[in-house]
Amino acid sequence: MKYYNQEITKLLSELGANDVGFADLSPHQQWLHYQYGNSWDGYPYAVTVVVNFPKAVVNQLLEAPSHSYLRFYDIINDKLDGMTLAVANYLEALGFAVFPVPASQRSGEARLDAIFSSRAAAHWAGLGWIGKSCSLITEQRGPRLRLATVLTDAPFICGTPMNPQCGNCQACIDACPVGALKNVLFANDLPLSERFDGKACDQFLQQMRHSFGKRICGRCIAACPHGR
């Protein structure tokens, strides 16, 4: 069987990706079905693309909301979407099924999660672990990065999930202004609501929209000591 790791890694590296991962989704079907029903049954693999956020820009968020953060947030998301589109077009031309998951797209007004979890895919690919902040954390950058995903049936040699390295650290929990983080690490059999109070977070972001003009916080990301 031919695997496409080399071709996809080369393509994404040339487009500016800071890291690339490959996840086998088949061991996680129960979790995927719980989260998304059978929407993604035809895509047994995930390609994860990573673009780093400038550390100094993220670290501003500990002091106050930042227009610089908002600007780079949009720039990086656009860059990620261009990369996943390129991967999708490449694999689709070879006859594979693909679905590029848009960066930072909510699945609906009533839900805060995306149509597919790029964080989970990145974790299963071995790029990092999902911390108490519910963000992907890597040894090199902590959570100061953005992710996007391509779902596909193209075969890859895949990574293995990393063990969490948060230990007793509660920096992200202490930084949250509304106590939305519940000091619980990600597990396949644990719903998001057990780790994160989405309603409290959403209400705070709405308040920020009224006071600052945009939905912004990110204090949990800025507070993380990993990769600082």
mmCIF file with all atom_site columns, N, CA and C in Angstrom, residues 68-107:
data_model
loop_
_atom_site.group_PDB
_atom_site.id
_atom_site.type_symbol
_atom_site.label_atom_id
_atom_site.label_alt_id
_atom_site.label_comp_id
_atom_site.label_asym_id
_atom_site.label_entity_id
_atom_site.label_seq_id
_atom_site.pdbx_PDB_ins_code
_atom_site.Cartn_x
_atom_site.Cartn_y
_atom_site.Cartn_z
_atom_site.occupancy
_atom_site.B_iso_or_equiv
_atom_site.pdbx_formal_charge
_atom_site.auth_seq_id
_atom_site.auth_comp_id
_atom_site.auth_asym_id
_atom_site.auth_atom_id
_atom_site.pdbx_PDB_model_num
ATOM 1   N N  . SER A 1 68  ? -4.130  43.256 17.842 1.00 0.00 ? 68  SER A N  1
ATOM 2   C CA . SER A 1 68  ? -3.095  42.493 17.129 1.00 0.00 ? 68  SER A CA 1
ATOM 3   C C  . SER A 1 68  ? -3.455  41.013 17.102 1.00 0.00 ? 68  SER A C  1
ATOM 4   N N  . TYR A 1 69  ? -3.918  40.501 18.240 1.00 0.00 ? 69  TYR A N  1
ATOM 5   C CA . TYR A 1 69  ? -4.328  39.090 18.298 1.00 0.00 ? 69  TYR A CA 1
ATOM 6   C C  . TYR A 1 69  ? -5.464  38.820 17.321 1.00 0.00 ? 69  TYR A C  1
ATOM 7   N N  . LEU A 1 70  ? -6.463  39.687 17.313 1.00 0.00 ? 70  LEU A N  1
ATOM 8   C CA . LEU A 1 70  ? -7.601  39.495 16.412 1.00 0.00 ? 70  LEU A CA 1
ATOM 9   C C  . LEU A 1 70  ? -7.165  39.502 14.947 1.00 0.00 ? 70  LEU A C  1
ATOM 10  N N  . ARG A 1 71  ? -6.256  40.402 14.620 1.00 0.00 ? 71  ARG A N  1
ATOM 11  C CA . ARG A 1 71  ? -5.796  40.482 13.231 1.00 0.00 ? 71  ARG A CA 1
ATOM 12  C C  . ARG A 1 71  ? -5.064  39.223 12.815 1.00 0.00 ? 71  ARG A C  1
ATOM 13  N N  . PHE A 1 72  ? -4.126  38.753 13.645 1.00 0.00 ? 72  PHE A N  1
ATOM 14  C CA . PHE A 1 72  ? -3.380  37.551 13.284 1.00 0.00 ? 72  PHE A CA 1
ATOM 15  C C  . PHE A 1 72  ? -4.249  36.294 13.358 1.00 0.00 ? 72  PHE A C  1
ATOM 16  N N  . TYR A 1 73  ? -5.254  36.301 14.216 1.00 0.00 ? 73  TYR A N  1
ATOM 17  C CA . TYR A 1 73  ? -6.205  35.193 14.276 1.00 0.00 ? 73  TYR A CA 1
ATOM 18  C C  . TYR A 1 73  ? -6.863  34.997 12.912 1.00 0.00 ? 73  TYR A C  1
ATOM 19  N N  . ASP A 1 74  ? -7.318  36.095 12.317 1.00 0.00 ? 74  ASP A N  1
ATOM 20  C CA . ASP A 1 74  ? -7.951  36.008 10.999 1.00 0.00 ? 74  ASP A CA 1
ATOM 21  C C  . ASP A 1 74  ? -6.944  35.625 9.911  1.00 0.00 ? 74  ASP A C  1
ATOM 22  N N  . ILE A 1 75  ? -5.753  36.204 9.966  1.00 0.00 ? 75  ILE A N  1
ATOM 23  C CA . ILE A 1 75  ? -4.729  35.905 8.961  1.00 0.00 ? 75  ILE A CA 1
ATOM 24  C C  . ILE A 1 75  ? -4.360  34.423 8.988  1.00 0.00 ? 75  ILE A C  1
ATOM 25  N N  . ILE A 1 76  ? -4.160  33.896 10.191 1.00 0.00 ? 76  ILE A N  1
ATOM 26  C CA . ILE A 1 76  ? -3.755  32.487 10.321 1.00 0.00 ? 76  ILE A CA 1
ATOM 27  C C  . ILE A 1 76  ? -4.882  31.558 9.888  1.00 0.00 ? 76  ILE A C  1
ATOM 28  N N  . ASN A 1 77  ? -6.121  31.888 10.248 1.00 0.00 ? 77  ASN A N  1
ATOM 29  C CA . ASN A 1 77  ? -7.235  31.052 9.807  1.00 0.00 ? 77  ASN A CA 1
ATOM 30  C C  . ASN A 1 77  ? -7.346  31.014 8.291  1.00 0.00 ? 77  ASN A C  1
ATOM 31  N N  . ASP A 1 78  ? -7.176  32.161 7.646  1.00 0.00 ? 78  ASP A N  1
ATOM 32  C CA . ASP A 1 78  ? -7.213  32.200 6.178  1.00 0.00 ? 78  ASP A CA 1
ATOM 33  C C  . ASP A 1 78  ? -6.082  31.362 5.583  1.00 0.00 ? 78  ASP A C  1
ATOM 34  N N  . LYS A 1 79  ? -4.918  31.449 6.189  1.00 0.00 ? 79  LYS A N  1
ATOM 35  C CA . LYS A 1 79  ? -3.768  30.672 5.720  1.00 0.00 ? 79  LYS A CA 1
ATOM 36  C C  . LYS A 1 79  ? -4.043  29.173 5.860  1.00 0.00 ? 79  LYS A C  1
ATOM 37  N N  . LEU A 1 80  ? -4.604  28.785 7.006  1.00 0.00 ? 80  LEU A N  1
ATOM 38  C CA . LEU A 1 80  ? -4.933  27.372 7.227  1.00 0.00 ? 80  LEU A CA 1
ATOM 39  C C  . LEU A 1 80  ? -5.954  26.871 6.214  1.00 0.00 ? 80  LEU A C  1
ATOM 40  N N  . ASP A 1 81  ? -6.966  27.659 5.941  1.00 0.00 ? 81  ASP A N  1
ATOM 41  C CA . ASP A 1 81  ? -7.981  27.241 4.979  1.00 0.00 ? 81  ASP A CA 1
ATOM 42  C C  . ASP A 1 81  ? -7.379  27.080 3.583  1.00 0.00 ? 81  ASP A C  1
ATOM 43  N N  . GLY A 1 82  ? -6.440  27.942 3.227  1.00 0.00 ? 82  GLY A N  1
ATOM 44  C CA . GLY A 1 82  ? -5.767  27.784 1.938  1.00 0.00 ? 82  GLY A CA 1
ATOM 45  C C  . GLY A 1 82  ? -4.952  26.502 1.875  1.00 0.00 ? 82  GLY A C  1
ATOM 46  N N  . MET A 1 83  ? -4.324  26.147 2.987  1.00 0.00 ? 83  MET A N  1
ATOM 47  C CA . MET A 1 83  ? -3.526  24.923 3.035  1.00 0.00 ? 83  MET A CA 1
ATOM 48  C C  . MET A 1 83  ? -4.395  23.676 2.935  1.00 0.00 ? 83  MET A C  1
ATOM 49  N N  . THR A 1 84  ? -5.491  23.656 3.684  1.00 0.00 ? 84  THR A N  1
ATOM 50  C CA . THR A 1 84  ? -6.349  22.469 3.643  1.00 0.00 ? 84  THR A CA 1
ATOM 51  C C  . THR A 1 84  ? -7.015  22.329 2.278  1.00 0.00 ? 84  THR A C  1
ATOM 52  N N  . LEU A 1 85  ? -7.324  23.450 1.652  1.00 0.00 ? 85  LEU A N  1
ATOM 53  C CA . LEU A 1 85  ? -7.877  23.391 0.298  1.00 0.00 ? 85  LEU A CA 1
ATOM 54  C C  . LEU A 1 85  ? -6.863  22.788 -0.668 1.00 0.00 ? 85  LEU A C  1
ATOM 55  N N  . ALA A 1 86  ? -5.600  23.160 -0.531 1.00 0.00 ? 86  ALA A N  1
ATOM 56  C CA . ALA A 1 86  ? -4.561  22.613 -1.399 1.00 0.00 ? 86  ALA A CA 1
ATOM 57  C C  . ALA A 1 86  ? -4.410  21.103 -1.206 1.00 0.00 ? 86  ALA A C  1
ATOM 58  N N  . VAL A 1 87  ? -4.448  20.660 0.056  1.00 0.00 ? 87  VAL A N  1
ATOM 59  C CA . VAL A 1 87  ? -4.365  19.219 0.331  1.00 0.00 ? 87  VAL A CA 1
ATOM 60  C C  . VAL A 1 87  ? -5.574  18.498 -0.246 1.00 0.00 ? 87  VAL A C  1
ATOM 61  N N  . ALA A 1 88  ? -6.759  19.078 -0.044 1.00 0.00 ? 88  ALA A N  1
ATOM 62  C CA . ALA A 1 88  ? -7.986  18.452 -0.552 1.00 0.00 ? 88  ALA A CA 1
ATOM 63  C C  . ALA A 1 88  ? -7.939  18.315 -2.069 1.00 0.00 ? 88  ALA A C  1
ATOM 64  N N  . ASN A 1 89  ? -7.511  19.368 -2.751 1.00 0.00 ? 89  ASN A N  1
ATOM 65  C CA . ASN A 1 89  ? -7.437  19.312 -4.210 1.00 0.00 ? 89  ASN A CA 1
ATOM 66  C C  . ASN A 1 89  ? -6.419  18.279 -4.681 1.00 0.00 ? 89  ASN A C  1
ATOM 67  N N  . TYR A 1 90  ? -5.303  18.202 -3.997 1.00 0.00 ? 90  TYR A N  1
ATOM 68  C CA . TYR A 1 90  ? -4.262  17.238 -4.362 1.00 0.00 ? 90  TYR A CA 1
ATOM 69  C C  . TYR A 1 90  ? -4.776  15.798 -4.224 1.00 0.00 ? 90  TYR A C  1
ATOM 70  N N  . LEU A 1 91  ? -5.377  15.495 -3.068 1.00 0.00 ? 91  LEU A N  1
ATOM 71  C CA . LEU A 1 91  ? -5.833  14.121 -2.825 1.00 0.00 ? 91  LEU A CA 1
ATOM 72  C C  . LEU A 1 91  ? -7.057  13.778 -3.674 1.00 0.00 ? 91  LEU A C  1
ATOM 73  N N  . GLU A 1 92  ? -7.923  14.750 -3.876 1.00 0.00 ? 92  GLU A N  1
ATOM 74  C CA . GLU A 1 92  ? -9.106  14.493 -4.684 1.00 0.00 ? 92  GLU A CA 1
ATOM 75  C C  . GLU A 1 92  ? -8.723  14.188 -6.134 1.00 0.00 ? 92  GLU A C  1
ATOM 76  N N  . ALA A 1 93  ? -7.683  14.829 -6.622 1.00 0.00 ? 93  ALA A N  1
ATOM 77  C CA . ALA A 1 93  ? -7.209  14.558 -7.989 1.00 0.00 ? 93  ALA A CA 1
ATOM 78  C C  . ALA A 1 93  ? -6.678  13.135 -8.130 1.00 0.00 ? 93  ALA A C  1
ATOM 79  N N  . LEU A 1 94  ? -6.269  12.551 -7.008 1.00 0.00 ? 94  LEU A N  1
ATOM 80  C CA . LEU A 1 94  ? -5.791  11.168 -7.014 1.00 0.00 ? 94  LEU A CA 1
ATOM 81  C C  . LEU A 1 94  ? -6.923  10.164 -6.819 1.00 0.00 ? 94  LEU A C  1
ATOM 82  N N  . GLY A 1 95  ? -8.140  10.671 -6.636 1.00 0.00 ? 95  GLY A N  1
ATOM 83  C CA . GLY A 1 95  ? -9.298  9.788  -6.524 1.00 0.00 ? 95  GLY A CA 1
ATOM 84  C C  . GLY A 1 95  ? -9.765  9.508  -5.109 1.00 0.00 ? 95  GLY A C  1
ATOM 85  N N  . PHE A 1 96  ? -9.186  10.202 -4.130 1.00 0.00 ? 96  PHE A N  1
ATOM 86  C CA . PHE A 1 96  ? -9.570  9.968  -2.740 1.00 0.00 ? 96  PHE A CA 1
ATOM 87  C C  . PHE A 1 96  ? -10.723 10.886 -2.324 1.00 0.00 ? 96  PHE A C  1
ATOM 88  N N  . ALA A 1 97  ? -11.487 10.423 -1.360 1.00 0.00 ? 97  ALA A N  1
ATOM 89  C CA . ALA A 1 97  ? -12.517 11.256 -0.747 1.00 0.00 ? 97  ALA A CA 1
ATOM 90  C C  . ALA A 1 97  ? -11.851 12.210 0.236  1.00 0.00 ? 97  ALA A C  1
ATOM 91  N N  . VAL A 1 98  ? -12.286 13.469 0.248  1.00 0.00 ? 98  VAL A N  1
ATOM 92  C CA . VAL A 1 98  ? -11.695 14.462 1.144  1.00 0.00 ? 98  VAL A CA 1
ATOM 93  C C  . VAL A 1 98  ? -12.770 15.416 1.645  1.00 0.00 ? 98  VAL A C  1
ATOM 94  N N  . PHE A 1 99  ? -12.538 15.941 2.836  1.00 0.00 ? 99  PHE A N  1
ATOM 95  C CA . PHE A 1 99  ? -13.366 17.034 3.350  1.00 0.00 ? 99  PHE A CA 1
ATOM 96  C C  . PHE A 1 99  ? -12.454 17.955 4.148  1.00 0.00 ? 99  PHE A C  1
ATOM 97  N N  . PRO A 1 100 ? -12.149 19.156 3.629  1.00 0.00 ? 100 PRO A N  1
ATOM 98  C CA . PRO A 1 100 ? -11.351 20.115 4.395  1.00 0.00 ? 100 PRO A CA 1
ATOM 99  C C  . PRO A 1 100 ? -12.234 20.814 5.432  1.00 0.00 ? 100 PRO A C  1
ATOM 100 N N  . VAL A 1 101 ? -11.872 20.691 6.692  1.00 0.00 ? 101 VAL A N  1
ATOM 101 C CA . VAL A 1 101 ? -12.662 21.292 7.777  1.00 0.00 ? 101 VAL A CA 1
ATOM 102 C C  . VAL A 1 101 ? -12.230 22.746 7.941  1.00 0.00 ? 101 VAL A C  1
ATOM 103 N N  . PRO A 1 102 ? -13.136 23.697 7.778  1.00 0.00 ? 102 PRO A N  1
ATOM 104 C CA . PRO A 1 102 ? -12.757 25.109 7.909  1.00 0.00 ? 102 PRO A CA 1
ATOM 105 C C  . PRO A 1 102 ? -12.191 25.418 9.292  1.00 0.00 ? 102 PRO A C  1
ATOM 106 N N  . ALA A 1 103 ? -11.204 26.281 9.316  1.00 0.00 ? 103 ALA A N  1
ATOM 107 C CA . ALA A 1 103 ? -10.622 26.707 10.583 1.00 0.00 ? 103 ALA A CA 1
ATOM 108 C C  . ALA A 1 103 ? -11.607 27.597 11.330 1.00 0.00 ? 103 ALA A C  1
ATOM 109 N N  . SER A 1 104 ? -11.817 27.291 12.609 1.00 0.00 ? 104 SER A N  1
ATOM 110 C CA . SER A 1 104 ? -12.602 28.165 13.497 1.00 0.00 ? 104 SER A CA 1
ATOM 111 C C  . SER A 1 104 ? -14.009 28.405 12.996 1.00 0.00 ? 104 SER A C  1
ATOM 112 N N  . GLN A 1 105 ? -14.704 27.352 12.603 1.00 0.00 ? 105 GLN A N  1
ATOM 113 C CA . GLN A 1 105 ? -16.106 27.475 12.194 1.00 0.00 ? 105 GLN A CA 1
ATOM 114 C C  . GLN A 1 105 ? -16.993 26.778 13.204 1.00 0.00 ? 105 GLN A C  1
ATOM 115 N N  . ARG A 1 106 ? -17.919 27.515 13.825 1.00 0.00 ? 106 ARG A N  1
ATOM 116 C CA . ARG A 1 106 ? -18.871 26.919 14.751 1.00 0.00 ? 106 ARG A CA 1
ATOM 117 C C  . ARG A 1 106 ? -19.897 26.095 13.985 1.00 0.00 ? 106 ARG A C  1
ATOM 118 N N  . SER A 1 107 ? -20.389 25.034 14.641 1.00 0.00 ? 107 SER A N  1
ATOM 119 C CA . SER A 1 107 ? -21.360 24.160 13.988 1.00 0.00 ? 107 SER A CA 1
ATOM 120 C C  . SER A 1 107 ? -22.768 24.722 14.043 1.00 0.00 ? 107 SER A C  1
#
